[in-house]
Amino acid sequence: MKDAGAGGDPNSKISSSSTASTPRATASANVPRGVGPATGVAINAEPYCTIQSNYTGGYLGAIAGGGLLTGALQLGTPVPDAWERFKLVSEPTDDPPAVYYAIQTVNGNFITVVGGDAPAGEMHIDGTVASGWEELEFVPVNEKGLYAIRTRYGYYLSGVNGGGSLPGDPVSTTSKIDPRGVWRITCGLSEAQS
């Protein structure tokens, strides 16, 4: 395993059989951009990544591998398995220049932040096409491999009570980066690795 680092070609798409055949939507011209300058970076995200709370050490997981509208996420699993493995599908833009990612589950669904600023309970994983609500920036925080995850609307994903909650609504959004919203992104996992 290796920590994701800044670099790579921000204009390249992650290619795989499951993402290559997934139809892609383009973001509407009316979708507001994040507050302030684009600060996200390109992530070396091939082929699979885990998203771990730096606050508690628990891993973000998609219940049943995705496809659920409610109770879709868990945060707190101490050892990643298939549900905790994601693809980061790049969505480069030129207006403003930024690299957005859609977080895709092993079943091919996308994590959706409803409205881009969802309180706990308004995130689901039933989307099959990535658009504005699924597009996220990874903003570097302090050391290599640590990121805040920011919606296109300028809000940050944060573990509710720091995470550690299994099924339910363990992730919400906040208007600023806080310790519960710092994530370790580890990529380079093969399909067989957990």
C-alpha positions as YAML, in Angstrom:
chain: A
units: angstrom
residues:
- id: 1
  name: MET
  ca: [0.00, 0.00, 0.00]
- id: 2
  name: LYS
  ca: [1.08, 3.57, -0.49]
- id: 3
  name: ASP
  ca: [-0.30, 6.88, 0.64]
- id: 4
  name: ALA
  ca: [-1.80, 9.00, -2.08]
- id: 5
  name: GLY
  ca: [0.38, 11.95, -2.80]
- id: 6
  name: ALA
  ca: [0.02, 15.12, -4.77]
- id: 7
  name: GLY
  ca: [1.02, 14.82, -8.37]
- id: 8
  name: GLY
  ca: [0.02, 12.88, -11.40]
- id: 9
  name: ASP
  ca: [-1.78, 14.16, -14.43]
- id: 10
  name: PRO
  ca: [-4.87, 16.09, -13.30]
- id: 11
  name: ASN
  ca: [-6.36, 15.68, -16.78]
- id: 12
  name: SER
  ca: [-6.21, 11.89, -16.80]
- id: 13
  name: LYS
  ca: [-9.22, 9.72, -16.03]
- id: 14
  name: ILE
  ca: [-8.85, 6.65, -13.89]
- id: 15
  name: SER
  ca: [-9.47, 3.79, -16.24]
- id: 16
  name: SER
  ca: [-11.01, 0.46, -15.34]
- id: 17
  name: SER
  ca: [-13.66, -1.73, -16.82]
- id: 18
  name: SER
  ca: [-16.26, -0.57, -14.28]
- id: 19
  name: THR
  ca: [-15.63, 3.15, -14.65]
- id: 20
  name: ALA
  ca: [-14.98, 3.17, -18.37]
- id: 21
  name: SER
  ca: [-18.48, 1.84, -19.11]
- id: 22
  name: THR
  ca: [-20.25, 4.11, -16.60]
- id: 23
  name: PRO
  ca: [-21.96, 7.03, -18.38]
- id: 24
  name: ARG
  ca: [-20.60, 10.37, -17.18]
- id: 25
  name: ALA
  ca: [-22.60, 13.53, -16.70]
- id: 26
  name: THR
  ca: [-21.05, 16.94, -16.92]
- id: 27
  name: ALA
  ca: [-21.67, 19.43, -14.17]
- id: 28
  name: SER
  ca: [-24.24, 22.07, -14.95]
- id: 29
  name: ALA
  ca: [-22.96, 25.56, -15.67]
- id: 30
  name: ASN
  ca: [-25.27, 26.71, -12.86]
- id: 31
  name: VAL
  ca: [-23.55, 24.60, -10.19]
- id: 32
  name: PRO
  ca: [-21.89, 27.01, -7.76]
- id: 33
  name: ARG
  ca: [-18.19, 26.53, -7.22]
- id: 34
  name: GLY
  ca: [-16.62, 26.04, -3.81]
- id: 35
  name: VAL
  ca: [-16.05, 29.05, -1.60]
- id: 36
  name: GLY
  ca: [-12.62, 30.56, -2.15]
- id: 37
  name: PRO
  ca: [-9.91, 29.43, -4.55]
- id: 38
  name: ALA
  ca: [-9.68, 25.84, -5.72]
- id: 39
  name: THR
  ca: [-7.19, 24.13, -3.44]
- id: 40
  name: GLY
  ca: [-7.66, 20.47, -4.27]
- id: 41
  name: VAL
  ca: [-4.86, 18.40, -5.72]
- id: 42
  name: ALA
  ca: [-4.58, 15.41, -8.01]
- id: 43
  name: ILE
  ca: [-4.42, 12.07, -6.20]
- id: 44
  name: ASN
  ca: [-2.59, 9.01, -7.48]
- id: 45
  name: ALA
  ca: [-5.71, 6.88, -7.03]
- id: 46
  name: GLU
  ca: [-5.16, 3.65, -8.92]
- id: 47
  name: PRO
  ca: [-6.65, 1.13, -8.59]
- id: 48
  name: TYR
  ca: [-8.43, 1.21, -5.19]
- id: 49
  name: CYS
  ca: [-8.23, 3.53, -2.18]
- id: 50
  name: THR
  ca: [-9.31, 3.52, 1.46]
- id: 51
  name: ILE
  ca: [-10.55, 6.58, 3.35]
- id: 52
  name: GLN
  ca: [-9.57, 6.47, 7.02]
- id: 53
  name: SER
  ca: [-10.51, 8.94, 9.76]
- id: 54
  name: ASN
  ca: [-7.31, 10.47, 11.05]
- id: 55
  name: TYR
  ca: [-9.24, 11.31, 14.23]
- id: 56
  name: THR
  ca: [-10.31, 7.78, 15.21]
- id: 57
  name: GLY
  ca: [-8.49, 5.48, 12.80]
- id: 58
  name: GLY
  ca: [-11.78, 3.95, 11.58]
- id: 59
  name: TYR
  ca: [-12.39, 3.41, 7.87]
- id: 60
  name: LEU
  ca: [-15.23, 4.89, 5.83]
- id: 61
  name: GLY
  ca: [-17.35, 2.13, 4.30]
- id: 62
  name: ALA
  ca: [-20.32, 1.80, 1.95]
- id: 63
  name: ILE
  ca: [-22.87, -0.59, 3.49]
- id: 64
  name: ALA
  ca: [-23.41, -3.58, 1.18]
- id: 65
  name: GLY
  ca: [-20.93, -2.03, -1.26]
- id: 66
  name: GLY
  ca: [-23.29, 0.82, -2.23]
- id: 67
  name: GLY
  ca: [-26.75, 1.19, -3.73]
- id: 68
  name: LEU
  ca: [-28.50, 2.41, -0.55]
- id: 69
  name: LEU
  ca: [-30.43, 5.62, 0.01]
- id: 70
  name: THR
  ca: [-30.50, 5.61, 3.85]
- id: 71
  name: GLY
  ca: [-28.05, 4.21, 6.39]
- id: 72
  name: ALA
  ca: [-25.62, 3.92, 3.52]
- id: 73
  name: LEU
  ca: [-22.30, 4.77, 5.21]
- id: 74
  name: GLN
  ca: [-20.37, 3.45, 8.15]
- id: 75
  name: LEU
  ca: [-17.28, 4.89, 9.81]
- id: 76
  name: GLY
  ca: [-15.35, 2.98, 12.40]
- id: 77
  name: THR
  ca: [-14.34, -0.36, 10.92]
- id: 78
  name: PRO
  ca: [-10.81, -0.95, 12.27]
- id: 79
  name: VAL
  ca: [-9.68, -3.10, 9.31]
- id: 80
  name: PRO
  ca: [-10.75, -2.31, 5.73]
- id: 81
  name: ASP
  ca: [-12.60, -4.91, 3.69]
- id: 82
  name: ALA
  ca: [-14.48, -4.75, 0.36]
- id: 83
  name: TRP
  ca: [-17.02, -2.19, 1.64]
- id: 84
  name: GLU
  ca: [-14.15, 0.15, 2.60]
- id: 85
  name: ARG
  ca: [-12.51, 0.05, -0.83]
- id: 86
  name: PHE
  ca: [-13.26, 2.91, -3.27]
- id: 87
  name: LYS
  ca: [-12.23, 4.21, -6.66]
- id: 88
  name: LEU
  ca: [-11.59, 7.92, -6.98]
- id: 89
  name: VAL
  ca: [-12.88, 8.85, -10.43]
- id: 90
  name: SER
  ca: [-11.30, 12.13, -11.55]
- id: 91
  name: GLU
  ca: [-13.45, 14.95, -12.87]
- id: 92
  name: PRO
  ca: [-11.04, 17.73, -14.02]
- id: 93
  name: THR
  ca: [-12.52, 21.17, -14.71]
- id: 94
  name: ASP
  ca: [-11.20, 24.37, -16.21]
- id: 95
  name: ASP
  ca: [-13.59, 26.81, -14.52]
- id: 96
  name: PRO
  ca: [-11.92, 27.31, -12.04]
- id: 97
  name: PRO
  ca: [-8.99, 24.95, -12.61]
- id: 98
  name: ALA
  ca: [-9.49, 22.15, -10.11]
- id: 99
  name: VAL
  ca: [-9.54, 18.40, -9.86]
- id: 100
  name: TYR
  ca: [-12.72, 16.92, -8.49]
- id: 101
  name: TYR
  ca: [-13.24, 13.26, -7.69]
- id: 102
  name: ALA
  ca: [-16.34, 11.14, -7.44]
- id: 103
  name: ILE
  ca: [-15.98, 8.43, -4.79]
- id: 104
  name: GLN
  ca: [-17.17, 5.17, -6.35]
- id: 105
  name: THR
  ca: [-18.00, 2.04, -4.33]
- id: 106
  name: VAL
  ca: [-17.11, -1.53, -5.26]
- id: 107
  name: ASN
  ca: [-20.64, -1.95, -6.66]
- id: 108
  name: GLY
  ca: [-20.18, 1.07, -8.97]
- id: 109
  name: ASN
  ca: [-22.36, 3.56, -7.05]
- id: 110
  name: PHE
  ca: [-21.21, 7.05, -6.06]
- id: 111
  name: ILE
  ca: [-21.27, 8.78, -2.68]
- id: 112
  name: THR
  ca: [-23.73, 11.67, -3.02]
- id: 113
  name: VAL
  ca: [-23.68, 14.77, -0.78]
- id: 114
  name: VAL
  ca: [-27.26, 15.96, -1.32]
- id: 115
  name: GLY
  ca: [-27.19, 19.68, -2.10]
- id: 116
  name: GLY
  ca: [-23.42, 19.70, -1.56]
- id: 117
  name: ASP
  ca: [-23.83, 20.77, 2.07]
- id: 118
  name: ALA
  ca: [-25.71, 17.85, 3.61]
- id: 119
  name: PRO
  ca: [-26.21, 17.52, 7.34]
- id: 120
  name: ALA
  ca: [-25.86, 13.96, 8.69]
- id: 121
  name: GLY
  ca: [-28.51, 11.79, 7.10]
- id: 122
  name: GLU
  ca: [-28.46, 13.47, 3.69]
- id: 123
  name: MET
  ca: [-25.68, 11.47, 2.11]
- id: 124
  name: HIS
  ca: [-26.48, 8.41, 0.14]
- id: 125
  name: ILE
  ca: [-24.81, 5.94, -2.17]
- id: 126
  name: ASP
  ca: [-27.27, 5.13, -4.90]
- id: 127
  name: GLY
  ca: [-26.03, 7.37, -7.71]
- id: 128
  name: THR
  ca: [-24.86, 5.70, -10.89]
- id: 129
  name: VAL
  ca: [-23.62, 8.87, -12.63]
- id: 130
  name: ALA
  ca: [-21.34, 11.47, -11.06]
- id: 131
  name: SER
  ca: [-22.38, 15.14, -11.27]
- id: 132
  name: GLY
  ca: [-22.11, 18.20, -8.98]
- id: 133
  name: TRP
  ca: [-23.29, 16.51, -5.75]
- id: 134
  name: GLU
  ca: [-20.80, 13.67, -6.19]
- id: 135
  name: GLU
  ca: [-17.77, 15.81, -7.05]
- id: 136
  name: LEU
  ca: [-15.28, 16.38, -4.23]
- id: 137
  name: GLU
  ca: [-11.88, 18.05, -3.85]
- id: 138
  name: PHE
  ca: [-9.07, 16.58, -1.77]
- id: 139
  name: VAL
  ca: [-7.35, 19.44, 0.06]
- id: 140
  name: PRO
  ca: [-3.90, 18.57, 1.52]
- id: 141
  name: VAL
  ca: [-3.63, 18.93, 5.30]
- id: 142
  name: ASN
  ca: [-0.22, 19.00, 7.00]
- id: 143
  name: GLU
  ca: [1.44, 15.68, 6.11]
- id: 144
  name: LYS
  ca: [1.49, 13.50, 3.01]
- id: 145
  name: GLY
  ca: [-1.60, 11.36, 2.66]
- id: 146
  name: LEU
  ca: [-3.84, 13.54, 4.88]
- id: 147
  name: TYR
  ca: [-6.66, 15.48, 3.25]
- id: 148
  name: ALA
  ca: [-9.82, 17.38, 3.96]
- id: 149
  name: ILE
  ca: [-12.59, 16.36, 1.56]
- id: 150
  name: ARG
  ca: [-14.44, 19.41, 0.23]
- id: 151
  name: THR
  ca: [-17.67, 19.56, -1.75]
- id: 152
  name: ARG
  ca: [-18.00, 21.81, -4.79]
- id: 153
  name: TYR
  ca: [-20.09, 24.06, -2.56]
- id: 154
  name: GLY
  ca: [-17.24, 24.71, -0.12]
- id: 155
  name: TYR
  ca: [-18.23, 22.38, 2.74]
- id: 156
  name: TYR
  ca: [-16.02, 19.69, 4.27]
- id: 157
  name: LEU
  ca: [-16.88, 16.08, 5.12]
- id: 158
  name: SER
  ca: [-16.51, 15.39, 8.83]
- id: 159
  name: GLY
  ca: [-16.98, 12.32, 11.01]
- id: 160
  name: VAL
  ca: [-20.00, 12.77, 13.31]
- id: 161
  name: ASN
  ca: [-18.65, 12.68, 16.88]
- id: 162
  name: GLY
  ca: [-15.28, 11.95, 15.30]
- id: 163
  name: GLY
  ca: [-16.53, 8.76, 13.65]
- id: 164
  name: GLY
  ca: [-16.51, 5.37, 15.27]
- id: 165
  name: SER
  ca: [-20.15, 4.77, 14.44]
- id: 166
  name: LEU
  ca: [-21.04, 1.72, 12.44]
- id: 167
  name: PRO
  ca: [-24.14, 1.77, 10.23]
- id: 168
  name: GLY
  ca: [-26.08, 4.98, 10.38]
- id: 169
  name: ASP
  ca: [-25.19, 8.51, 9.36]
- id: 170
  name: PRO
  ca: [-21.59, 8.88, 10.49]
- id: 171
  name: VAL
  ca: [-20.52, 11.66, 8.11]
- id: 172
  name: SER
  ca: [-21.84, 15.22, 7.85]
- id: 173
  name: THR
  ca: [-20.52, 18.48, 6.46]
- id: 174
  name: THR
  ca: [-19.00, 21.51, 8.15]
- id: 175
  name: SER
  ca: [-18.10, 24.97, 6.91]
- id: 176
  name: LYS
  ca: [-14.43, 24.62, 7.90]
- id: 177
  name: ILE
  ca: [-11.81, 21.93, 8.33]
- id: 178
  name: ASP
  ca: [-11.84, 20.48, 11.84]
- id: 179
  name: PRO
  ca: [-9.91, 17.54, 13.35]
- id: 180
  name: ARG
  ca: [-12.83, 15.15, 12.66]
- id: 181
  name: GLY
  ca: [-12.66, 16.11, 8.98]
- id: 182
  name: VAL
  ca: [-9.09, 15.03, 8.26]
- id: 183
  name: TRP
  ca: [-8.80, 11.79, 6.30]
- id: 184
  name: ARG
  ca: [-5.90, 9.51, 5.40]
- id: 185
  name: ILE
  ca: [-6.26, 8.48, 1.76]
- id: 186
  name: THR
  ca: [-4.33, 5.29, 0.99]
- id: 187
  name: CYS
  ca: [-4.26, 4.08, -2.60]
- id: 188
  name: GLY
  ca: [-2.61, 1.35, -4.61]
- id: 189
  name: LEU
  ca: [-4.73, -1.52, -3.28]
- id: 190
  name: SER
  ca: [-5.38, -4.35, -5.70]
- id: 191
  name: GLU
  ca: [-8.85, -5.89, -5.97]
- id: 192
  name: ALA
  ca: [-7.69, -8.78, -3.77]
- id: 193
  name: GLN
  ca: [-6.28, -6.56, -1.00]
- id: 194
  name: SER
  ca: [-8.41, -5.48, 1.93]
...
